[in-house]
Amino acid sequence: MTQLKDDCFAHGDELTPLDVALEQLEKTVEAVVDTEEVSLGRALARILGENVKAERHVPPHDNSAVDGYAVIHRDLNPDADTRLPIGGRITAGHKLDGLAKQGQAYRIFTGAPMPAGADTVFMQEDVRLAGDDVILPPGIKAGANRRFKGEDVETGSVILGRGKRLRPQEIGLAASVGRSTLSVYKRLRVAVFSTGDEVRDPDGEAPEGCIFDANRYTIMGLLERLGCLVTDLGILEDDETVIGDALKAAAKDHDLLFTSGGVSVGDEDHIKPAVEKLGSLHFWRLAIKPGRPIAFGQVAGTPFVGLPGNPVAAMVTFMCIARVLVLRLSGALDVTAPTYKVRAAFSFKGKGERREWLRARLEKDTDGDYSAHLYPASGSGVLTSMVASDGLVEVGEEQAQINEGELVDFLPFTEMCP
Ligand code: AMP
Ligand code: MG
């Protein structure tokens, strides 16, 4: 596959640094979807549409952290064993009636409510039994092995914030305060098209000169990972009317439209005139590599993203820019994908003045640290490079040179499409 020259779009407007573009998206784009109430069992990976306030303490009562014996610390000899009769047995889910009596120990199990008045629990491994008594060694601190009411969550506190993507632990926390449903944003309905006379669906034939459609599948996969409801709308031929009609129809019942291909400025790139007739289109000329201009616009009020046609460029521009738009429109607030420092197993000389992403796989060195190994072919059509890689080494705008052994920023694919 021939690769277009990097400078083929180097005309017209100034290049925009990536951070400026991302900041603009983060500042201007908000959730376009309503919220709905879902049961906890259906809330995984959804985006929270409310601030969740705890209606109760967690734990709701003081309780034992271990299996053992609950006592009143005052009853213990500071320097010698203490022998106490066992005054009762408290298992999880069952409360002792009345107060703990002075001079008595209580057999207690993990999670069982502390008997009122007792303040300290001995682990069963640390004591000896003698008939109906228990012999307790000296030296335990008052309050040992006791979990306090509200030590995890206090009634009235906001435990989860709107805009948070729900992982298993968030759902568990909501359950722990007694929530059985949560308000989440409705899934973003996203329509995906490919464009190009040469692009064919893999379930059919690809006559000479044609290629199979890779982008629609990578883009649909990325969108699904981000929690969208994806509609596969197939492949559009390079025809302004066909493209315009299809986008207009899709705009009616979708929250976002995606295309790939046809957004260069060649004669056969029909996205621009088609979208401009139906709304607006802006070519963002970002200082990034790989990446052609990415088109952001609106079709009859529905946001539109035109990704580049080259499969690697389509995926990388999606992950690094379009992803932020998708998440924002879906209601997510924290949209930053973290980078991790790994060692470069390569040297690299970039052009500088643009953000560059190098496809790399991680390998564990003998010292246990990870180093990044570059994929040898870096063409923006080489999809095998994405398959062979674990993520992207991010080369900053100011960082023209990377020396082998240096620490570099690594952006794992798992962070970009969790
Ligand atoms: P374009 O942006 O339409 O000029 O396309 C750039 C390159 O990407 C060309 O080599 C296209 O054949 C290729 N391409 C476009 N769409 C797809 C697709 N859906 N799957 C794989 N390759 C594509
Ligand atoms: Mg094309």
Short mmCIF file of C-alpha atoms and ligand atoms in Angstrom, two decimals:
data_model
loop_
_atom_site.label_atom_id
_atom_site.label_comp_id
_atom_site.label_asym_id
_atom_site.label_seq_id
_atom_site.Cartn_x
_atom_site.Cartn_y
_atom_site.Cartn_z
CA MET A 1 0.00 0.00 0.00
CA THR A 2 1.39 3.35 -0.93
CA GLN A 3 1.58 5.75 1.92
CA LEU A 4 0.70 9.34 1.42
CA LYS A 5 3.48 11.76 2.08
CA ASP A 6 3.45 13.42 5.45
CA ASP A 7 3.49 16.87 3.98
CA CYS A 8 0.56 16.32 1.65
CA PHE A 9 -1.70 18.23 4.01
CA ALA A 10 0.89 20.73 5.09
CA HIS A 11 -0.93 23.64 3.64
CA GLY A 12 -3.75 25.84 4.78
CA ASP A 13 -4.34 26.38 8.48
CA GLU A 14 -1.67 26.13 11.13
CA LEU A 15 -1.10 22.78 12.79
CA THR A 16 -2.78 22.56 16.19
CA PRO A 17 -0.92 20.92 19.08
CA LEU A 18 -2.78 17.86 20.38
CA ASP A 19 -3.23 19.23 23.90
CA VAL A 20 -4.94 22.34 22.58
CA ALA A 21 -7.31 20.19 20.52
CA LEU A 22 -8.06 17.89 23.46
CA GLU A 23 -8.66 20.82 25.77
CA GLN A 24 -11.10 22.26 23.27
CA LEU A 25 -13.02 18.96 23.14
CA GLU A 26 -13.03 18.63 26.91
CA LYS A 27 -14.21 22.20 27.36
CA THR A 28 -16.91 22.29 24.73
CA VAL A 29 -18.37 18.79 24.60
CA GLU A 30 -20.93 17.55 27.11
CA ALA A 31 -23.17 14.54 27.50
CA VAL A 32 -25.81 14.42 24.75
CA VAL A 33 -27.63 11.44 26.22
CA ASP A 34 -30.32 11.29 28.90
CA THR A 35 -29.99 9.21 32.01
CA GLU A 36 -31.84 6.00 32.83
CA GLU A 37 -32.17 3.90 35.96
CA VAL A 38 -30.57 0.46 35.70
CA SER A 39 -30.20 -2.39 38.16
CA LEU A 40 -26.71 -2.94 39.56
CA GLY A 41 -26.37 -6.11 37.52
CA ARG A 42 -26.59 -4.05 34.35
CA ALA A 43 -24.47 -1.14 35.44
CA LEU A 44 -20.99 -2.45 34.64
CA ALA A 45 -18.98 -0.14 32.33
CA ARG A 46 -21.84 2.36 32.20
CA ILE A 47 -21.26 6.02 33.05
CA LEU A 48 -22.81 7.27 36.23
CA GLY A 49 -25.42 9.98 35.75
CA GLU A 50 -25.78 11.01 39.40
CA ASN A 51 -23.78 11.74 42.51
CA VAL A 52 -24.35 8.77 44.79
CA LYS A 53 -24.90 9.78 48.40
CA ALA A 54 -24.67 7.14 51.12
CA GLU A 55 -27.93 6.65 53.01
CA ARG A 56 -26.22 4.58 55.68
CA HIS A 57 -22.92 3.89 57.38
CA VAL A 58 -20.66 1.11 56.14
CA PRO A 59 -20.15 -0.90 58.20
CA PRO A 60 -23.48 -0.14 59.85
CA HIS A 61 -22.28 -1.27 63.31
CA ASP A 62 -19.01 -1.80 65.14
CA ASN A 63 -17.93 -5.35 64.42
CA SER A 64 -15.13 -7.82 64.85
CA ALA A 65 -12.38 -8.00 62.24
CA VAL A 66 -11.38 -11.52 63.30
CA ASP A 67 -12.65 -14.77 64.75
CA GLY A 68 -11.84 -14.55 68.45
CA TYR A 69 -12.95 -13.18 71.83
CA ALA A 70 -14.42 -9.74 72.53
CA VAL A 71 -13.57 -8.16 75.87
CA ILE A 72 -13.71 -4.91 77.79
CA HIS A 73 -10.10 -3.69 77.73
CA ARG A 74 -10.35 -2.34 81.31
CA ASP A 75 -10.82 -5.94 82.52
CA LEU A 76 -7.35 -7.02 81.36
CA ASN A 77 -4.25 -7.31 83.51
CA PRO A 78 -1.62 -5.07 81.94
CA ASP A 79 1.34 -7.36 82.75
CA ALA A 80 -0.06 -10.88 83.19
CA ASP A 81 -2.52 -13.32 81.64
CA THR A 82 -6.21 -12.66 82.31
CA ARG A 83 -8.62 -15.54 82.77
CA LEU A 84 -12.24 -14.72 81.92
CA PRO A 85 -15.39 -16.83 81.67
CA ILE A 86 -17.06 -16.96 78.27
CA GLY A 87 -20.34 -15.08 78.63
CA GLY A 88 -21.82 -15.68 75.21
CA ARG A 89 -21.37 -16.41 71.54
CA ILE A 90 -21.97 -13.86 68.76
CA THR A 91 -22.01 -14.91 65.12
CA ALA A 92 -22.25 -12.67 62.03
CA GLY A 93 -25.76 -11.34 61.48
CA HIS A 94 -26.78 -11.84 65.13
CA LYS A 95 -26.63 -9.23 67.83
CA LEU A 96 -26.03 -9.88 71.54
CA ASP A 97 -29.05 -8.81 73.58
CA GLY A 98 -28.09 -6.31 76.23
CA LEU A 99 -24.66 -5.05 77.28
CA ALA A 100 -21.39 -6.92 77.54
CA LYS A 101 -20.95 -7.79 81.18
CA GLN A 102 -17.84 -6.71 83.02
CA GLY A 103 -15.38 -9.52 83.65
CA GLN A 104 -16.58 -11.67 80.75
CA ALA A 105 -15.28 -12.56 77.33
CA TYR A 106 -17.52 -13.25 74.35
CA ARG A 107 -16.83 -15.73 71.62
CA ILE A 108 -17.18 -13.63 68.43
CA PHE A 109 -16.79 -14.22 64.69
CA THR A 110 -15.65 -11.97 61.84
CA GLY A 111 -18.31 -9.41 60.93
CA ALA A 112 -20.40 -10.11 64.04
CA PRO A 113 -21.61 -6.96 65.85
CA MET A 114 -19.47 -5.99 68.83
CA PRO A 115 -21.41 -6.53 72.04
CA ALA A 116 -22.28 -3.09 73.45
CA GLY A 117 -19.59 -2.05 75.93
CA ALA A 118 -16.85 -4.41 74.67
CA ASP A 119 -14.11 -2.61 72.81
CA THR A 120 -11.32 -5.07 71.98
CA VAL A 121 -11.07 -8.45 70.24
CA PHE A 122 -8.41 -11.13 70.73
CA MET A 123 -7.65 -13.32 67.74
CA GLN A 124 -8.50 -16.92 68.53
CA GLU A 125 -4.94 -17.95 67.65
CA ASP A 126 -3.60 -15.77 70.48
CA VAL A 127 -5.62 -17.24 73.37
CA ARG A 128 -5.89 -20.54 75.27
CA LEU A 129 -9.03 -22.24 76.46
CA ALA A 130 -9.36 -23.68 79.95
CA GLY A 131 -12.69 -25.35 80.52
CA ASP A 132 -15.37 -22.68 80.09
CA ASP A 133 -12.79 -19.90 80.47
CA VAL A 134 -10.44 -18.23 78.09
CA ILE A 135 -6.90 -17.19 79.00
CA LEU A 136 -5.86 -13.92 77.42
CA PRO A 137 -2.21 -12.78 77.12
CA PRO A 138 -1.19 -9.25 78.20
CA GLY A 139 -0.21 -6.43 75.84
CA ILE A 140 -3.17 -6.06 73.49
CA LYS A 141 -4.08 -2.47 72.56
CA ALA A 142 -7.54 -1.14 73.38
CA GLY A 143 -9.67 -1.24 70.24
CA ALA A 144 -7.63 -4.00 68.58
CA ASN A 145 -9.41 -5.99 65.85
CA ARG A 146 -12.52 -3.87 66.13
CA ARG A 147 -14.00 -2.31 62.98
CA PHE A 148 -15.85 0.90 63.60
CA LYS A 149 -19.28 1.84 62.38
CA GLY A 150 -18.90 4.12 59.34
CA GLU A 151 -15.16 3.60 58.96
CA ASP A 152 -15.59 2.76 55.27
CA VAL A 153 -18.48 5.08 54.40
CA GLU A 154 -20.30 7.67 56.48
CA THR A 155 -23.98 8.41 55.99
CA GLY A 156 -24.43 11.50 53.85
CA SER A 157 -21.07 11.32 52.08
CA VAL A 158 -20.89 11.32 48.29
CA ILE A 159 -19.25 8.00 47.47
CA LEU A 160 -19.38 8.13 43.66
CA GLY A 161 -19.46 11.11 41.35
CA ARG A 162 -21.42 11.75 38.18
CA GLY A 163 -19.43 11.04 35.04
CA LYS A 164 -17.55 8.08 36.48
CA ARG A 165 -17.28 4.91 34.48
CA LEU A 166 -18.47 2.07 36.66
CA ARG A 167 -16.01 -0.70 37.39
CA PRO A 168 -16.86 -3.72 39.56
CA GLN A 169 -15.63 -1.91 42.68
CA GLU A 170 -17.89 1.12 42.14
CA ILE A 171 -20.89 -1.15 41.72
CA GLY A 172 -19.91 -3.06 44.84
CA LEU A 173 -19.62 0.16 46.80
CA ALA A 174 -23.07 1.31 45.65
CA ALA A 175 -24.44 -2.06 46.75
CA SER A 176 -22.76 -1.70 50.15
CA VAL A 177 -24.84 1.39 50.90
CA GLY A 178 -28.00 -0.39 49.86
CA ARG A 179 -28.47 0.91 46.33
CA SER A 180 -30.10 -1.61 44.01
CA THR A 181 -30.29 0.66 40.96
CA LEU A 182 -28.17 3.52 39.65
CA SER A 183 -28.85 6.38 37.31
CA VAL A 184 -26.53 6.01 34.33
CA TYR A 185 -26.24 7.79 31.00
CA LYS A 186 -27.97 6.03 28.16
CA ARG A 187 -25.55 4.43 25.79
CA LEU A 188 -24.42 6.68 22.97
CA ARG A 189 -25.96 5.47 19.70
CA VAL A 190 -23.22 5.58 17.13
CA ALA A 191 -23.48 4.90 13.41
CA VAL A 192 -20.37 3.67 11.62
CA PHE A 193 -19.69 3.85 7.89
CA SER A 194 -16.70 3.12 5.76
CA THR A 195 -16.23 5.01 2.53
CA GLY A 196 -14.40 4.21 -0.67
CA ASP A 197 -15.15 2.58 -4.02
CA GLU A 198 -12.31 0.14 -3.39
CA VAL A 199 -13.56 -0.95 0.05
CA ARG A 200 -15.51 -4.23 0.24
CA ASP A 201 -17.08 -6.13 3.06
CA PRO A 202 -15.19 -9.30 4.02
CA ASP A 203 -18.36 -11.36 3.69
CA GLY A 204 -18.25 -10.81 -0.10
CA GLU A 205 -15.72 -10.65 -2.93
CA ALA A 206 -12.95 -8.14 -3.44
CA PRO A 207 -12.38 -7.79 -7.19
CA GLU A 208 -9.06 -6.60 -8.53
CA GLY A 209 -8.10 -3.23 -7.19
CA CYS A 210 -10.31 -3.63 -4.15
CA ILE A 211 -9.52 -4.19 -0.49
CA PHE A 212 -11.51 -5.58 2.40
CA ASP A 213 -12.89 -3.18 4.95
CA ALA A 214 -10.77 -3.22 8.08
CA ASN A 215 -11.72 0.14 9.56
CA ARG A 216 -15.38 -0.47 10.18
CA TYR A 217 -14.47 -3.43 12.35
CA THR A 218 -11.72 -1.71 14.29
CA ILE A 219 -13.86 1.39 14.84
CA MET A 220 -16.94 -0.59 15.86
CA GLY A 221 -14.80 -2.57 18.29
CA LEU A 222 -13.32 0.57 19.81
CA LEU A 223 -16.77 2.11 20.19
CA GLU A 224 -18.19 -1.00 21.79
CA ARG A 225 -15.32 -1.04 24.26
CA LEU A 226 -16.28 2.51 25.18
CA GLY A 227 -19.82 1.37 25.89
CA CYS A 228 -21.58 2.68 22.76
CA LEU A 229 -24.54 1.11 21.00
CA VAL A 230 -23.08 0.68 17.56
CA THR A 231 -24.96 0.47 14.27
CA ASP A 232 -23.04 -1.01 11.36
CA LEU A 233 -24.13 0.98 8.34
CA GLY A 234 -21.80 -0.59 5.83
CA ILE A 235 -19.70 0.92 3.10
CA LEU A 236 -20.50 4.05 1.10
CA GLU A 237 -19.23 4.56 -2.42
CA ASP A 238 -17.24 7.67 -3.24
CA ASP A 239 -20.24 9.72 -4.24
CA GLU A 240 -21.32 12.93 -2.60
CA THR A 241 -25.05 12.26 -2.92
CA VAL A 242 -24.80 8.70 -1.62
CA ILE A 243 -22.72 9.84 1.34
CA GLY A 244 -24.98 12.83 2.04
CA ASP A 245 -28.20 10.79 1.93
CA ALA A 246 -26.80 8.06 4.18
CA LEU A 247 -25.46 10.50 6.77
CA LYS A 248 -28.69 12.47 6.80
CA ALA A 249 -30.74 9.33 7.42
CA ALA A 250 -28.39 8.08 10.13
CA ALA A 251 -28.37 11.44 11.88
CA LYS A 252 -32.08 11.00 12.66
CA ASP A 253 -31.64 8.20 15.14
CA HIS A 254 -28.02 8.35 16.24
CA ASP A 255 -26.09 10.52 18.65
CA LEU A 256 -22.85 10.39 16.72
CA LEU A 257 -21.74 9.47 13.22
CA PHE A 258 -18.40 7.99 12.22
CA THR A 259 -16.89 7.53 8.81
CA SER A 260 -13.43 6.53 7.73
CA GLY A 261 -11.72 7.45 4.50
CA GLY A 262 -12.46 10.23 2.09
CA VAL A 263 -11.30 13.05 4.32
CA SER A 264 -8.11 13.96 2.53
CA VAL A 265 -8.36 16.80 0.10
CA GLY A 266 -8.12 14.71 -3.06
CA ASP A 267 -10.69 14.93 -5.85
CA GLU A 268 -12.18 11.65 -4.66
CA ASP A 269 -12.75 12.78 -1.13
CA HIS A 270 -16.46 13.46 -0.94
CA ILE A 271 -17.04 13.68 2.76
CA LYS A 272 -16.31 17.39 2.96
CA PRO A 273 -18.85 18.66 0.41
CA ALA A 274 -21.46 16.12 1.57
CA VAL A 275 -21.24 17.09 5.24
CA GLU A 276 -20.93 20.80 4.56
CA LYS A 277 -24.26 20.72 2.72
CA LEU A 278 -25.97 19.15 5.72
CA GLY A 279 -24.29 21.08 8.47
CA SER A 280 -20.72 22.02 9.15
CA LEU A 281 -17.31 20.43 8.91
CA HIS A 282 -13.96 21.42 10.32
CA PHE A 283 -10.73 19.78 9.43
CA TRP A 284 -8.53 19.59 12.43
CA ARG A 285 -4.99 19.66 11.30
CA LEU A 286 -3.29 18.28 14.34
CA ALA A 287 0.41 18.14 14.99
CA ILE A 288 0.41 14.35 15.33
CA LYS A 289 1.84 11.30 13.60
CA PRO A 290 0.35 9.00 12.46
CA GLY A 291 -2.72 10.91 11.57
CA ARG A 292 -4.17 12.75 8.70
CA PRO A 293 -6.57 15.57 9.37
CA ILE A 294 -9.48 14.38 11.40
CA ALA A 295 -12.80 15.95 10.51
CA PHE A 296 -15.22 17.06 13.19
CA GLY A 297 -18.59 18.40 12.23
CA GLN A 298 -22.33 18.16 12.53
CA VAL A 299 -24.92 16.60 10.27
CA ALA A 300 -28.34 18.07 10.96
CA GLY A 301 -27.22 18.69 14.52
CA THR A 302 -25.69 15.25 15.09
CA PRO A 303 -21.96 15.25 15.74
CA PHE A 304 -19.86 13.77 12.98
CA VAL A 305 -16.31 12.40 12.97
CA GLY A 306 -14.45 11.66 9.77
CA LEU A 307 -11.43 9.47 10.46
CA PRO A 308 -8.60 8.96 8.00
CA GLY A 309 -8.76 5.91 5.74
CA ASN A 310 -5.43 4.29 6.51
CA PRO A 311 -6.22 1.64 9.13
CA VAL A 312 -3.48 2.55 11.62
CA ALA A 313 -4.19 6.26 11.29
CA ALA A 314 -7.91 5.57 11.79
CA MET A 315 -7.26 3.60 14.99
CA VAL A 316 -4.67 5.93 16.43
CA THR A 317 -6.65 9.10 15.75
CA PHE A 318 -9.65 7.38 17.28
CA MET A 319 -7.76 6.37 20.41
CA CYS A 320 -5.97 9.64 20.92
CA ILE A 321 -8.64 12.18 19.91
CA ALA A 322 -12.03 10.81 18.89
CA ARG A 323 -12.12 8.69 22.05
CA VAL A 324 -12.27 11.86 24.12
CA LEU A 325 -15.22 13.12 22.08
CA VAL A 326 -17.05 9.79 22.39
CA LEU A 327 -16.52 9.65 26.15
CA ARG A 328 -17.54 13.26 26.65
CA LEU A 329 -20.72 12.85 24.61
CA SER A 330 -21.42 9.71 26.66
CA GLY A 331 -21.23 11.70 29.89
CA ALA A 332 -17.78 10.68 31.13
CA LEU A 333 -15.83 13.35 32.95
CA ASP A 334 -12.37 11.92 33.47
CA VAL A 335 -11.22 11.06 29.99
CA THR A 336 -7.45 11.05 30.34
CA ALA A 337 -5.68 7.83 29.46
CA PRO A 338 -2.64 7.51 31.72
CA THR A 339 0.84 6.83 30.38
CA TYR A 340 3.43 4.69 32.13
CA LYS A 341 7.18 5.02 32.08
CA VAL A 342 8.98 2.16 30.41
CA ARG A 343 12.48 1.78 29.08
CA ALA A 344 13.13 2.32 25.37
CA ALA A 345 14.72 -0.72 23.76
CA PHE A 346 15.41 1.45 20.71
CA SER A 347 16.79 4.76 19.60
CA PHE A 348 14.61 7.11 17.66
CA LYS A 349 14.96 10.39 15.89
CA GLY A 350 11.70 12.20 15.26
CA LYS A 351 10.94 15.42 13.50
CA GLY A 352 9.83 17.20 16.68
CA GLU A 353 7.11 19.81 16.79
CA ARG A 354 4.42 17.17 16.71
CA ARG A 355 3.19 14.42 18.95
CA GLU A 356 4.31 11.11 17.60
CA TRP A 357 3.13 7.63 18.54
CA LEU A 358 5.29 4.61 17.93
CA ARG A 359 3.76 1.17 18.00
CA ALA A 360 5.55 -1.02 20.48
CA ARG A 361 5.31 -4.21 22.42
CA LEU A 362 6.44 -4.57 26.01
CA GLU A 363 8.94 -7.12 27.14
CA LYS A 364 10.08 -7.85 30.67
CA ASP A 365 13.80 -7.36 31.13
CA THR A 366 15.96 -9.57 33.33
CA ASP A 367 15.72 -6.95 36.10
CA GLY A 368 11.91 -7.17 36.01
CA ASP A 369 11.34 -3.77 34.40
CA TYR A 370 9.52 -3.46 31.13
CA SER A 371 11.03 -2.12 27.98
CA ALA A 372 9.31 -1.10 24.78
CA HIS A 373 10.30 -2.70 21.49
CA LEU A 374 9.28 -0.93 18.31
CA TYR A 375 7.48 -2.69 15.53
CA PRO A 376 9.75 -2.54 12.49
CA ALA A 377 7.17 -1.34 9.95
CA SER A 378 5.67 2.03 10.76
CA GLY A 379 3.46 2.68 7.71
CA SER A 380 0.00 3.95 8.59
CA GLY A 381 -1.60 1.15 6.60
CA VAL A 382 0.23 -1.69 8.38
CA LEU A 383 -2.45 -3.09 10.66
CA THR A 384 -0.26 -6.06 11.68
CA SER A 385 1.79 -3.49 13.62
CA MET A 386 -1.21 -2.83 15.87
CA VAL A 387 -1.76 -6.55 16.39
CA ALA A 388 1.87 -7.08 17.34
CA SER A 389 1.87 -4.12 19.75
CA ASP A 390 0.70 -3.57 23.32
CA GLY A 391 0.41 0.17 23.00
CA LEU A 392 2.03 3.36 21.86
CA VAL A 393 5.23 5.06 22.88
CA GLU A 394 4.36 8.72 23.04
CA VAL A 395 7.00 11.09 21.72
CA GLY A 396 6.37 14.63 22.92
CA GLU A 397 6.47 17.67 20.68
CA GLU A 398 9.71 18.83 22.30
CA GLN A 399 11.34 15.42 22.26
CA ALA A 400 13.03 14.88 18.92
CA GLN A 401 15.42 12.20 20.12
CA ILE A 402 14.99 9.04 22.17
CA ASN A 403 18.11 7.17 23.25
CA GLU A 404 18.11 3.46 23.97
CA GLY A 405 17.70 2.78 27.70
CA GLU A 406 15.91 6.08 28.37
CA LEU A 407 12.53 6.12 30.10
CA VAL A 408 9.67 6.93 27.72
CA ASP A 409 5.91 7.40 28.07
CA PHE A 410 3.92 4.33 27.14
CA LEU A 411 0.20 4.43 26.46
CA PRO A 412 -1.21 0.89 26.74
CA PHE A 413 -4.04 -0.01 24.34
CA THR A 414 -5.90 -1.37 27.37
CA GLU A 415 -6.11 2.13 28.82
CA MET A 416 -7.50 3.59 25.62
CA CYS A 417 -10.19 1.05 25.02
CA PRO A 418 -10.73 -0.59 28.39
P1 AMP B 1 -8.59 7.72 1.92
O1 AMP B 1 -8.52 8.43 3.24
O2 AMP B 1 -9.98 7.44 1.50
O3 AMP B 1 -7.79 8.42 0.89
O4 AMP B 1 -7.90 6.32 2.16
C1 AMP B 1 -6.53 6.20 2.54
C2 AMP B 1 -6.08 4.76 2.44
O5 AMP B 1 -6.82 3.96 3.37
C3 AMP B 1 -6.33 4.15 1.10
O6 AMP B 1 -5.24 3.30 0.80
C4 AMP B 1 -7.61 3.35 1.28
O7 AMP B 1 -7.72 2.29 0.39
C5 AMP B 1 -7.45 2.87 2.70
N1 AMP B 1 -8.76 2.62 3.34
C6 AMP B 1 -9.82 3.45 3.34
N2 AMP B 1 -10.87 2.92 3.98
C7 AMP B 1 -10.45 1.73 4.43
C8 AMP B 1 -11.08 0.70 5.17
N3 AMP B 1 -12.33 0.83 5.58
N4 AMP B 1 -10.35 -0.41 5.46
C9 AMP B 1 -9.06 -0.51 5.05
N5 AMP B 1 -8.42 0.42 4.36
C10 AMP B 1 -9.10 1.54 4.03
MG MG B 2 -10.98 6.86 -0.17
#
